[in-house]
PDB file of C-alpha atoms in Angstrom:
ATOM      1  CA  MET W   1     -25.251 -18.787  -1.386  1.00 66.00           C
ATOM      2  CA  LEU W   2     -26.830 -16.171  -0.163  1.00 79.00           C
ATOM      3  CA  ASN W   3     -27.913 -16.429   3.997  1.00 84.00           C
ATOM      4  CA  ALA W   4     -30.911 -17.866   4.064  1.00 89.00           C
ATOM      5  CA  ALA W   5     -32.456 -16.110   6.666  1.00 89.00           C
ATOM      6  CA  LEU W   6     -31.318 -12.989   5.052  1.00 90.00           C
ATOM      7  CA  LYS W   7     -33.415 -14.273   1.752  1.00 88.00           C
ATOM      8  CA  GLU W   8     -36.477 -15.638   3.632  1.00 88.00           C
ATOM      9  CA  HIS W   9     -36.045 -11.538   4.873  1.00 89.00           C
ATOM     10  CA  LEU W  10     -35.793 -10.088   1.235  1.00 89.00           C
ATOM     11  CA  ASP W  11     -38.677 -12.609   0.177  1.00 89.00           C
ATOM     12  CA  GLY W  12     -41.166 -11.169   2.927  1.00 87.00           C
ATOM     13  CA  GLU W  13     -43.303  -7.824   2.009  1.00 85.00           C
ATOM     14  CA  GLY W  14     -41.340  -5.348   4.106  1.00 86.00           C
ATOM     15  CA  THR W  15     -37.193  -5.377   4.719  1.00 89.00           C
ATOM     16  CA  THR W  16     -34.892  -4.086   6.827  1.00 92.00           C
ATOM     17  CA  VAL W  17     -31.810  -3.976   5.839  1.00 92.00           C
ATOM     18  CA  ALA W  18     -29.015  -0.889   4.595  1.00 91.00           C
ATOM     19  CA  TYR W  19     -25.957  -1.460   2.712  1.00 90.00           C
ATOM     20  CA  CYS W  20     -22.396  -2.106   5.532  1.00 90.00           C
ATOM     21  CA  TRP W  21     -18.752  -0.432   4.550  1.00 87.00           C
ATOM     22  CA  GLN W  22     -16.035  -2.148   6.677  1.00 90.00           C
ATOM     23  CA  LEU W  23     -12.048  -0.545   5.980  1.00 88.00           C
ATOM     24  CA  THR W  24      -9.138  -1.900   7.149  1.00 91.00           C
ATOM     25  CA  SER W  25      -5.939   0.314   6.691  1.00 89.00           C
ATOM     26  CA  PRO W  26      -2.998  -1.151   6.099  1.00 88.00           C
ATOM     27  CA  ALA W  27      -1.537   0.111   9.940  1.00 86.00           C
ATOM     28  CA  GLY W  28      -4.939  -2.756  11.208  1.00 89.00           C
ATOM     29  CA  ARG W  29      -7.141   0.021  11.799  1.00 89.00           C
ATOM     30  CA  THR W  30     -10.332  -0.914  11.895  1.00 91.00           C
ATOM     31  CA  LEU W  31     -13.667   1.173  10.530  1.00 88.00           C
ATOM     32  CA  GLY W  32     -17.438   0.318   9.616  1.00 89.00           C
ATOM     33  CA  PHE W  33     -20.178   2.527   8.145  1.00 86.00           C
ATOM     34  CA  THR W  34     -23.312   2.209   7.153  1.00 88.00           C
ATOM     35  CA  THR W  35     -26.299   3.804   5.275  1.00 87.00           C
ATOM     36  CA  HIS W  36     -28.359   3.247   8.099  1.00 90.00           C
ATOM     37  CA  ASP W  37     -29.904   6.174  10.304  1.00 88.00           C
ATOM     38  CA  HIS W  38     -27.720   3.600  13.521  1.00 91.00           C
ATOM     39  CA  PRO W  39     -25.341   2.229  14.478  1.00 92.00           C
ATOM     40  CA  ILE W  40     -25.274  -1.575  13.165  1.00 94.00           C
ATOM     41  CA  THR W  41     -23.218  -4.337  15.372  1.00 94.00           C
ATOM     42  CA  PHE W  42     -21.414  -7.257  14.001  1.00 94.00           C
ATOM     43  CA  LEU W  43     -18.352  -9.177  14.056  1.00 92.00           C
ATOM     44  CA  GLY W  44     -17.215  -6.859  17.404  1.00 92.00           C
ATOM     45  CA  ILE W  45     -17.369  -3.581  15.132  1.00 93.00           C
ATOM     46  CA  THR W  46     -19.033  -0.957  15.567  1.00 92.00           C
ATOM     47  CA  PHE W  47     -21.111   0.036  12.141  1.00 92.00           C
ATOM     48  CA  GLU W  48     -20.976   4.266  12.412  1.00 88.00           C
ATOM     49  CA  PRO W  49     -24.590   6.184  11.119  1.00 85.00           C
ATOM     50  CA  GLY W  50     -24.786   8.887   8.272  1.00 63.00           C
ATOM     51  CA  PHE W  51     -22.614  10.119   5.333  1.00 55.00           C
ATOM     52  CA  GLY W  52     -19.842   8.205   6.217  1.00 50.00           C
ATOM     53  CA  LEU W  53     -19.341   6.630   3.587  1.00 55.00           C
ATOM     54  CA  ASP W  54     -21.549   6.367  -0.207  1.00 55.00           C
ATOM     55  CA  ALA W  55     -20.835   4.556  -3.621  1.00 56.00           C
ATOM     56  CA  THR W  56     -21.960   5.919  -7.131  1.00 54.00           C
ATOM     57  CA  GLN W  57     -23.146   3.893 -10.169  1.00 53.00           C
ATOM     58  CA  ALA W  58     -20.839   0.950 -10.249  1.00 53.00           C
ATOM     59  CA  THR W  59     -19.833  -0.880 -13.158  1.00 53.00           C
ATOM     60  CA  VAL W  60     -19.219  -5.267 -14.099  1.00 52.00           C
ATOM     61  CA  GLN W  61     -17.566  -6.526 -16.726  1.00 54.00           C
ATOM     62  CA  ALA W  62     -17.996  -9.582 -18.679  1.00 53.00           C
ATOM     63  CA  ASP W  63     -14.800 -11.827 -19.152  1.00 52.00           C
ATOM     64  CA  PHE W  64     -13.323 -11.762 -15.716  1.00 49.00           C
ATOM     65  CA  GLN W  65     -12.833  -7.915 -16.520  1.00 52.00           C
ATOM     66  CA  ALA W  66     -12.623  -5.835 -13.836  1.00 48.00           C
ATOM     67  CA  GLY W  67     -14.871  -3.108 -13.350  1.00 51.00           C
ATOM     68  CA  GLN W  68     -15.862  -0.068 -11.342  1.00 52.00           C
ATOM     69  CA  GLU W  69     -17.214   1.759  -8.643  1.00 54.00           C
ATOM     70  CA  GLU W  70     -16.326   5.101  -7.105  1.00 54.00           C
ATOM     71  CA  THR W  71     -17.345   5.148  -3.098  1.00 59.00           C
ATOM     72  CA  LEU W  72     -17.139   9.231  -1.802  1.00 54.00           C
ATOM     73  CA  GLY W  73     -18.051  10.366   1.890  1.00 56.00           C
ATOM     74  CA  PHE W  74     -18.631  13.562   3.886  1.00 47.00           C
ATOM     75  CA  LEU W  75     -15.988  13.962   6.469  1.00 42.00           C
ATOM     76  CA  SER W  76     -17.885  13.795   9.061  1.00 54.00           C
ATOM     77  CA  SER W  77     -16.857  10.838  11.427  1.00 63.00           C
ATOM     78  CA  GLU W  78     -15.214  11.379  13.720  1.00 68.00           C
ATOM     79  CA  SER W  79     -12.389   8.422  13.884  1.00 71.00           C
ATOM     80  CA  LEU W  80     -12.046   8.970  10.323  1.00 72.00           C
ATOM     81  CA  SER W  81     -10.215  12.552  10.002  1.00 73.00           C
ATOM     82  CA  GLU W  82      -9.277  14.322   6.777  1.00 73.00           C
ATOM     83  CA  LYS W  83      -5.656  14.465   8.242  1.00 77.00           C
ATOM     84  CA  ASP W  84      -5.540  11.323   7.980  1.00 81.00           C
ATOM     85  CA  LEU W  85      -6.088  10.662   4.318  1.00 76.00           C
ATOM     86  CA  ASN W  86      -4.566  13.401   3.270  1.00 76.00           C
ATOM     87  CA  ALA W  87      -1.467  11.559   4.842  1.00 80.00           C
ATOM     88  CA  GLY W  88      -2.172   8.724   2.845  1.00 81.00           C
ATOM     89  CA  LEU W  89      -2.368   6.624   5.578  1.00 85.00           C
ATOM     90  CA  TRP W  90      -6.418   4.722   3.777  1.00 83.00           C
ATOM     91  CA  ASP W  91      -5.122   4.897   0.315  1.00 83.00           C
ATOM     92  CA  ASN W  92      -5.250   0.903  -0.917  1.00 84.00           C
ATOM     93  CA  ALA W  93      -7.052   0.228   2.466  1.00 87.00           C
ATOM     94  CA  GLN W  94      -9.078  -3.163   1.849  1.00 90.00           C
ATOM     95  CA  VAL W  95     -12.391  -2.829   2.293  1.00 88.00           C
ATOM     96  CA  GLN W  96     -16.004  -5.600   2.754  1.00 91.00           C
ATOM     97  CA  VAL W  97     -19.284  -4.227   1.798  1.00 89.00           C
ATOM     98  CA  PHE W  98     -22.122  -6.549   3.887  1.00 93.00           C
ATOM     99  CA  LEU W  99     -26.262  -6.243   2.527  1.00 93.00           C
ATOM    100  CA  VAL W 100     -27.800  -6.006   6.355  1.00 94.00           C
ATOM    101  CA  ASN W 101     -31.023  -6.712   8.181  1.00 94.00           C
ATOM    102  CA  TRP W 102     -30.519  -4.624  10.943  1.00 94.00           C
ATOM    103  CA  GLN W 103     -33.128  -5.079  12.728  1.00 93.00           C
ATOM    104  CA  ASN W 104     -30.832  -9.120  13.026  1.00 93.00           C
ATOM    105  CA  PRO W 105     -27.356  -8.828  11.837  1.00 93.00           C
ATOM    106  CA  GLU W 106     -27.404 -11.634  11.814  1.00 92.00           C
ATOM    107  CA  GLU W 107     -28.352 -11.895   9.185  1.00 92.00           C
ATOM    108  CA  ARG W 108     -25.977 -10.356   6.696  1.00 93.00           C
ATOM    109  CA  GLU W 109     -24.483 -11.001   3.367  1.00 93.00           C
ATOM    110  CA  LEU W 110     -21.095 -10.510   2.172  1.00 92.00           C
ATOM    111  CA  LEU W 111     -21.492  -8.522  -1.028  1.00 88.00           C
ATOM    112  CA  ARG W 112     -17.843  -7.262  -2.146  1.00 85.00           C
ATOM    113  CA  ARG W 113     -14.265  -7.025  -1.304  1.00 87.00           C
ATOM    114  CA  GLY W 114     -11.555  -5.325  -2.598  1.00 85.00           C
ATOM    115  CA  SER W 115      -9.389  -2.744  -2.143  1.00 85.00           C
ATOM    116  CA  LEU W 116      -9.340   1.689  -2.443  1.00 80.00           C
ATOM    117  CA  GLY W 117      -7.206   3.263  -4.666  1.00 77.00           C
ATOM    118  CA  GLU W 118      -5.514   6.323  -3.610  1.00 72.00           C
ATOM    119  CA  VAL W 119      -7.957   8.639  -1.212  1.00 73.00           C
ATOM    120  CA  THR W 120      -8.291  11.994  -3.287  1.00 72.00           C
ATOM    121  CA  ARG W 121     -10.428  15.443  -1.187  1.00 68.00           C
ATOM    122  CA  ASP W 122     -13.074  17.746  -2.640  1.00 66.00           C
ATOM    123  CA  ALA W 123     -14.106  20.577  -1.063  1.00 62.00           C
ATOM    124  CA  ASN W 124     -15.802  18.468   2.452  1.00 62.00           C
ATOM    125  CA  VAL W 125     -16.013  15.387   0.208  1.00 66.00           C
ATOM    126  CA  PHE W 126     -13.005  12.503   0.032  1.00 70.00           C
ATOM    127  CA  ARG W 127     -13.062  10.773  -2.952  1.00 70.00           C
ATOM    128  CA  THR W 128     -11.847   7.690  -3.974  1.00 74.00           C
ATOM    129  CA  GLU W 129     -12.274   4.658  -5.819  1.00 73.00           C
ATOM    130  CA  PHE W 130     -12.924   1.035  -5.509  1.00 75.00           C
ATOM    131  CA  ARG W 131     -10.973  -2.002  -6.742  1.00 76.00           C
ATOM    132  CA  SER W 132     -12.903  -5.270  -6.864  1.00 72.00           C
ATOM    133  CA  LEU W 133     -11.045  -8.096  -6.358  1.00 72.00           C
ATOM    134  CA  ALA W 134     -11.161  -9.013 -10.225  1.00 69.00           C
ATOM    135  CA  THR W 135      -8.536  -6.001 -10.888  1.00 69.00           C
ATOM    136  CA  ARG W 136      -6.314  -8.491 -10.086  1.00 69.00           C
ATOM    137  CA  LEU W 137      -7.329 -10.321 -13.339  1.00 70.00           C
ATOM    138  CA  SER W 138      -5.732  -6.993 -14.974  1.00 68.00           C
ATOM    139  CA  GLN W 139      -1.868  -7.519 -13.579  1.00 67.00           C
ATOM    140  CA  ASN W 140       1.074  -8.623 -15.463  1.00 68.00           C
ATOM    141  CA  LYS W 141       1.887 -12.202 -13.851  1.00 69.00           C
ATOM    142  CA  GLY W 142       4.687 -14.872 -14.966  1.00 70.00           C
ATOM    143  CA  ARG W 143       7.647 -13.795 -15.700  1.00 72.00           C
ATOM    144  CA  GLN W 144       8.987  -9.976 -17.096  1.00 74.00           C
ATOM    145  CA  LEU W 145      11.648 -10.475 -19.802  1.00 82.00           C
ATOM    146  CA  SER W 146      13.928  -6.471 -18.263  1.00 84.00           C
ATOM    147  CA  HIS W 147      17.472  -5.982 -17.066  1.00 86.00           C
ATOM    148  CA  GLN W 148      15.391  -5.248 -14.039  1.00 90.00           C
ATOM    149  CA  CYS W 149      14.073  -8.335 -11.428  1.00 92.00           C
ATOM    150  CA  HIS W 150      10.774  -8.573 -11.580  1.00 89.00           C
ATOM    151  CA  ALA W 151      10.655 -10.401  -7.925  1.00 90.00           C
ATOM    152  CA  ASP W 152      10.625  -8.684  -4.648  1.00 91.00           C
ATOM    153  CA  LEU W 153      13.183  -8.191  -2.542  1.00 94.00           C
ATOM    154  CA  GLY W 154      11.689 -10.680   0.634  1.00 93.00           C
ATOM    155  CA  ASP W 155       9.442 -12.616  -1.399  1.00 93.00           C
ATOM    156  CA  VAL W 156       9.399 -16.714  -2.108  1.00 92.00           C
ATOM    157  CA  SER W 157      11.328 -16.259  -5.340  1.00 91.00           C
ATOM    158  CA  CYS W 158      13.889 -13.481  -4.274  1.00 94.00           C
ATOM    159  CA  GLY W 159      14.888 -16.057  -1.428  1.00 93.00           C
ATOM    160  CA  ILE W 160      15.736 -12.647   1.411  1.00 95.00           C
ATOM    161  CA  ASP W 161      15.145 -12.919   4.688  1.00 94.00           C
ATOM    162  CA  LEU W 162      13.800  -9.489   5.804  1.00 93.00           C
ATOM    163  CA  SER W 163      13.907  -9.913   9.888  1.00 91.00           C
ATOM    164  CA  ASN W 164      17.495 -11.081   9.430  1.00 93.00           C
ATOM    165  CA  ALA W 165      19.161  -8.533  11.455  1.00 92.00           C
ATOM    166  CA  ALA W 166      21.220  -7.451   9.062  1.00 91.00           C
ATOM    167  CA  TYR W 167      18.667  -6.096   7.064  1.00 94.00           C
ATOM    168  CA  THR W 168      16.296  -5.076   9.284  1.00 95.00           C
ATOM    169  CA  GLN W 169      16.306  -2.914  12.500  1.00 94.00           C
ATOM    170  CA  THR W 170      15.490  -0.679  15.269  1.00 94.00           C
ATOM    171  CA  LEU W 171      16.264   2.415  15.284  1.00 94.00           C
ATOM    172  CA  SER W 172      15.384   6.486  15.848  1.00 95.00           C
ATOM    173  CA  ILE W 173      14.392   9.180  14.005  1.00 96.00           C
ATOM    174  CA  THR W 174      15.559  12.915  15.650  1.00 95.00           C
ATOM    175  CA  GLU W 175      14.804  15.386  13.026  1.00 94.00           C
ATOM    176  CA  LEU W 176      13.024  16.407  10.384  1.00 92.00           C
ATOM    177  CA  ASP W 177      15.974  19.033   8.822  1.00 92.00           C
ATOM    178  CA  ALA W 178      15.077  21.771   7.154  1.00 90.00           C
ATOM    179  CA  ALA W 179      14.978  20.065   3.217  1.00 91.00           C
ATOM    180  CA  LYS W 180      12.204  17.717   4.887  1.00 92.00           C
ATOM    181  CA  ARG W 181      14.396  15.094   5.485  1.00 95.00           C
ATOM    182  CA  LEU W 182      14.656  12.719   8.645  1.00 96.00           C
ATOM    183  CA  VAL W 183      17.812  12.117  10.221  1.00 95.00           C
ATOM    184  CA  VAL W 184      18.849   8.567  11.906  1.00 95.00           C
ATOM    185  CA  GLU W 185      19.815   9.063  15.183  1.00 92.00           C
ATOM    186  CA  GLY W 186      23.779   8.331  15.768  1.00 86.00           C
ATOM    187  CA  GLU W 187      27.083   6.753  13.480  1.00 85.00           C
ATOM    188  CA  ARG W 188      26.650   3.986  12.180  1.00 88.00           C
ATOM    189  CA  ASP W 189      28.323   2.087   9.108  1.00 88.00           C
ATOM    190  CA  GLU W 190      25.636   1.353   6.677  1.00 91.00           C
ATOM    191  CA  ASN W 191      26.881   2.852   3.170  1.00 92.00           C
ATOM    192  CA  SER W 192      24.926   5.764   1.520  1.00 93.00           C
ATOM    193  CA  GLY W 193      22.092   3.712  -0.774  1.00 94.00           C
ATOM    194  CA  TRP W 194      22.315   0.965   2.361  1.00 95.00           C
ATOM    195  CA  TRP W 195      18.499   1.975   2.566  1.00 95.00           C
ATOM    196  CA  SER W 196      17.041   3.223  -0.486  1.00 95.00           C
ATOM    197  CA  PHE W 197      13.873   1.826  -1.914  1.00 95.00           C
ATOM    198  CA  GLY W 198      13.118   0.033   1.443  1.00 95.00           C
ATOM    199  CA  THR W 199      10.890   0.771   4.501  1.00 95.00           C
ATOM    200  CA  LEU W 200      10.040   2.736   7.423  1.00 96.00           C
ATOM    201  CA  THR W 201       7.937   2.263  10.169  1.00 95.00           C
ATOM    202  CA  PHE W 202       6.943   4.317  12.648  1.00 96.00           C
ATOM    203  CA  HIS W 203       6.092   2.438  16.261  1.00 96.00           C
ATOM    204  CA  SER W 204       4.861   5.396  17.335  1.00 93.00           C
ATOM    205  CA  GLY W 205       2.568   8.572  16.687  1.00 91.00           C
ATOM    206  CA  PRO W 206      -0.156   8.881  13.615  1.00 91.00           C
ATOM    207  CA  TYR W 207       1.907   7.029  11.231  1.00 92.00           C
ATOM    208  CA  ALA W 208       2.260   4.190  14.164  1.00 92.00           C
ATOM    209  CA  ASN W 209       2.111   0.600  12.488  1.00 91.00           C
ATOM    210  CA  HIS W 210       2.079   2.033   8.958  1.00 91.00           C
ATOM    211  CA  PRO W 211       4.516   0.993   6.492  1.00 91.00           C
ATOM    212  CA  LEU W 212       6.832   4.328   4.818  1.00 93.00           C
ATOM    213  CA  ARG W 213       8.347   4.213   0.974  1.00 94.00           C
ATOM    214  CA  ILE W 214      12.085   5.493   1.073  1.00 96.00           C
ATOM    215  CA  ALA W 215      13.439   6.944  -2.070  1.00 95.00           C
ATOM    216  CA  SER W 216      16.704   8.027  -1.253  1.00 95.00           C
ATOM    217  CA  HIS W 217      18.851   7.311   1.434  1.00 96.00           C
ATOM    218  CA  THR W 218      22.269   9.766   1.909  1.00 95.00           C
ATOM    219  CA  ILE W 219      24.847  10.535   4.951  1.00 94.00           C
ATOM    220  CA  GLU W 220      25.752  14.328   4.417  1.00 92.00           C
ATOM    221  CA  GLN W 221      28.799  14.979   7.089  1.00 90.00           C
ATOM    222  CA  GLY W 222      28.329  11.802   9.011  1.00 90.00           C
ATOM    223  CA  ALA W 223      24.237  11.841   9.543  1.00 93.00           C
ATOM    224  CA  HIS W 224      22.529   9.058   7.413  1.00 95.00           C
ATOM    225  CA  LYS W 225      19.140  11.479   6.286  1.00 96.00           C
ATOM    226  CA  LEU W 226      16.195   9.574   4.625  1.00 96.00           C
ATOM    227  CA  SER W 227      13.890  10.797   1.836  1.00 95.00           C
ATOM    228  CA  LEU W 228      10.543   9.198   1.882  1.00 95.00           C
ATOM    229  CA  TRP W 229       8.194   9.027  -1.541  1.00 92.00           C
ATOM    230  CA  SER W 230       5.936  11.182   0.015  1.00 88.00           C
ATOM    231  CA  PRO W 231       5.803  14.192   2.497  1.00 87.00           C
ATOM    232  CA  LEU W 232       4.583  13.565   5.309  1.00 90.00           C
ATOM    233  CA  VAL W 233       2.066  15.747   6.090  1.00 87.00           C
ATOM    234  CA  LEU W 234       1.766  15.331   9.395  1.00 89.00           C
ATOM    235  CA  GLU W 235       2.831  16.196  12.621  1.00 89.00           C
ATOM    236  CA  LEU W 236       5.090  13.792  14.381  1.00 92.00           C
ATOM    237  CA  THR W 237       7.246  14.736  17.571  1.00 93.00           C
ATOM    238  CA  TYR W 238      11.324  13.247  17.676  1.00 94.00           C
ATOM    239  CA  PRO W 239      12.494  11.565  18.459  1.00 95.00           C
ATOM    240  CA  LEU W 240      10.815   8.642  17.778  1.00 95.00           C
ATOM    241  CA  ALA W 241      11.139   4.364  17.555  1.00 96.00           C
ATOM    242  CA  ALA W 242      11.230   3.111  14.129  1.00 96.00           C
ATOM    243  CA  THR W 243      12.222  -0.147  11.709  1.00 96.00           C
ATOM    244  CA  LEU W 244      13.989   0.072   9.037  1.00 95.00           C
ATOM    245  CA  SER W 245      14.752  -2.635   5.814  1.00 96.00           C
ATOM    246  CA  THR W 246      16.530  -2.312   3.502  1.00 96.00           C
ATOM    247  CA  GLY W 247      15.080  -1.252  -0.080  1.00 94.00           C
ATOM    248  CA  CYS W 248      16.048  -3.058  -3.712  1.00 95.00           C
ATOM    249  CA  ASP W 249      16.841  -0.741  -6.403  1.00 94.00           C
ATOM    250  CA  LYS W 250      15.903  -4.743  -8.657  1.00 94.00           C
ATOM    251  CA  SER W 251      19.517  -4.290 -10.441  1.00 93.00           C
ATOM    252  CA  TRP W 252      21.526  -6.606 -10.841  1.00 92.00           C
ATOM    253  CA  GLY W 253      24.703  -4.952  -9.092  1.00 92.00           C
ATOM    254  CA  ALA W 254      23.164  -4.977  -6.310  1.00 93.00           C
ATOM    255  CA  CYS W 255      21.673  -8.301  -5.952  1.00 94.00           C
ATOM    256  CA  GLN W 256      24.796  -9.515  -6.896  1.00 93.00           C
ATOM    257  CA  GLU W 257      27.121  -6.930  -4.596  1.00 93.00           C
ATOM    258  CA  LYS W 258      24.419  -5.879  -1.535  1.00 94.00           C
ATOM    259  CA  PHE W 259      22.897  -9.233  -0.986  1.00 95.00           C
ATOM    260  CA  GLN W 260      25.249 -11.926  -2.820  1.00 94.00           C
ATOM    261  CA  ASN W 261      22.318 -12.765  -4.518  1.00 95.00           C
ATOM    262  CA  ALA W 262      22.280 -13.705  -7.891  1.00 93.00           C
ATOM    263  CA  LEU W 263      21.225 -17.015  -8.286  1.00 93.00           C
ATOM    264  CA  ASN W 264      17.889 -16.445  -7.568  1.00 94.00           C
ATOM    265  CA  PHE W 265      17.720 -13.102  -9.970  1.00 94.00           C
ATOM    266  CA  LYS W 266      14.673 -12.951 -11.461  1.00 91.00           C
ATOM    267  CA  GLY W 267      15.628 -10.726 -14.885  1.00 90.00           C
ATOM    268  CA  PHE W 268      18.078 -10.948 -17.854  1.00 89.00           C
ATOM    269  CA  PRO W 269      21.311  -8.439 -17.758  1.00 87.00           C
ATOM    270  CA  HIS W 270      22.724 -10.029 -20.290  1.00 83.00           C
ATOM    271  CA  MET W 271      19.309  -8.650 -23.109  1.00 81.00           C
ATOM    272  CA  PRO W 272      19.990  -6.716 -25.434  1.00 77.00           C
ATOM    273  CA  GLY W 273      17.936  -3.403 -25.208  1.00 72.00           C
ATOM    274  CA  ASN W 274      15.184  -1.712 -28.193  1.00 73.00           C
ATOM    275  CA  ASP W 275      18.712   0.463 -29.072  1.00 69.00           C
ATOM    276  CA  PHE W 276      20.954  -2.930 -29.342  1.00 68.00           C
ATOM    277  CA  ILE W 277      20.200  -2.507 -33.219  1.00 67.00           C
ATOM    278  CA  LEU W 278      21.559   0.991 -32.736  1.00 67.00           C
ATOM    279  CA  ALA W 279      24.397   0.437 -31.807  1.00 64.00           C
ATOM    280  CA  GLY W 280      28.604   0.505 -32.973  1.00 64.00           C
ATOM    281  CA  PRO W 281      31.302   0.042 -31.855  1.00 63.00           C
ATOM    282  CA  ASP W 282      32.516   2.312 -30.107  1.00 63.00           C
ATOM    283  CA  THR W 283      36.253   2.847 -30.927  1.00 60.00           C
ATOM    284  CA  GLN W 284      36.985   6.405 -27.848  1.00 65.00           C
ATOM    285  CA  SER W 285      35.461   3.954 -24.821  1.00 64.00           C
ATOM    286  CA  ALA W 286      37.677   1.676 -23.076  1.00 62.00           C
ATOM    287  CA  ALA W 287      34.500  -0.204 -22.046  1.00 62.00           C
ATOM    288  CA  ASN W 288      34.985  -1.816 -25.759  1.00 63.00           C
ATOM    289  CA  ASN W 289      37.171  -4.573 -25.268  1.00 65.00           C
ATOM    290  CA  GLY W 290      34.587  -7.376 -26.547  1.00 63.00           C
ATOM    291  CA  GLU W 291      33.687  -8.469 -22.731  1.00 64.00           C
ATOM    292  CA  LYS W 292      30.211  -8.964 -21.832  1.00 62.00           C
ATOM    293  CA  LEU W 293      27.187  -5.541 -21.853  1.00 59.00           C
ATOM    294  CA  VAL W 294      25.125  -6.349 -18.145  1.00 58.00           C
ATOM    295  CA  GLY W 295      22.444  -4.056 -17.447  1.00 50.00           C
TER     296      GLY W 295
END
């Protein structure tokens, strides 16, 4: 229901309203922007004026389908830097859009809530898709018939407690090697691949509190090295304290051997694949012994 005071204001002969965008990054940093030419403050946030953020055409679909909207903005805000945008620190940020009476900010209404997609840069303008809450209705739900587990490591259906010291540790990243891999401090007991598909979170620096996804974990001459899915574009000063959480490739083998969690496996490892009908006996393979095949 529309704010009564704001509705009365909108029904008047003249209005003093503006749009305000509240952005909250995955690391918890909050910024505010407005179409008004002076700052507007409410909810403990000061919404900056000018061309910090603006919206293009928005579409709304029937039958609960996800609509589309694009936001764009000039990089004129000191709090929203080009480097942070290029580094992906604002990808998937949470967004709230308000209509506000700038003469009395208590007269306001939350119009939309959602998240930003991937932020891209075009000359001196950044662009991103605004994903409304309705986009969740287009995501697949329920169990999936797949060899891989459809649960996420650490969620309720998985059951693994990632806060356990066996899975999550605080340690130091000492350097970035010539191959752009992060080097973990000291000699460690973890096997190669232990942190593959896991997350790394720095405690300080430009990536502080922003979870970074690990692509692979290798060991070279006793040194543990991590490759990330996305490159680090912001300059870091090492050593840096970080939290490392192990990962899972969602296979039956990892669930059974790495986590001893086979009872909670949410995949179908014995399900025949699409090419099963083409498979025939392989007399040259020692594996053709009548045992069950596990994907």
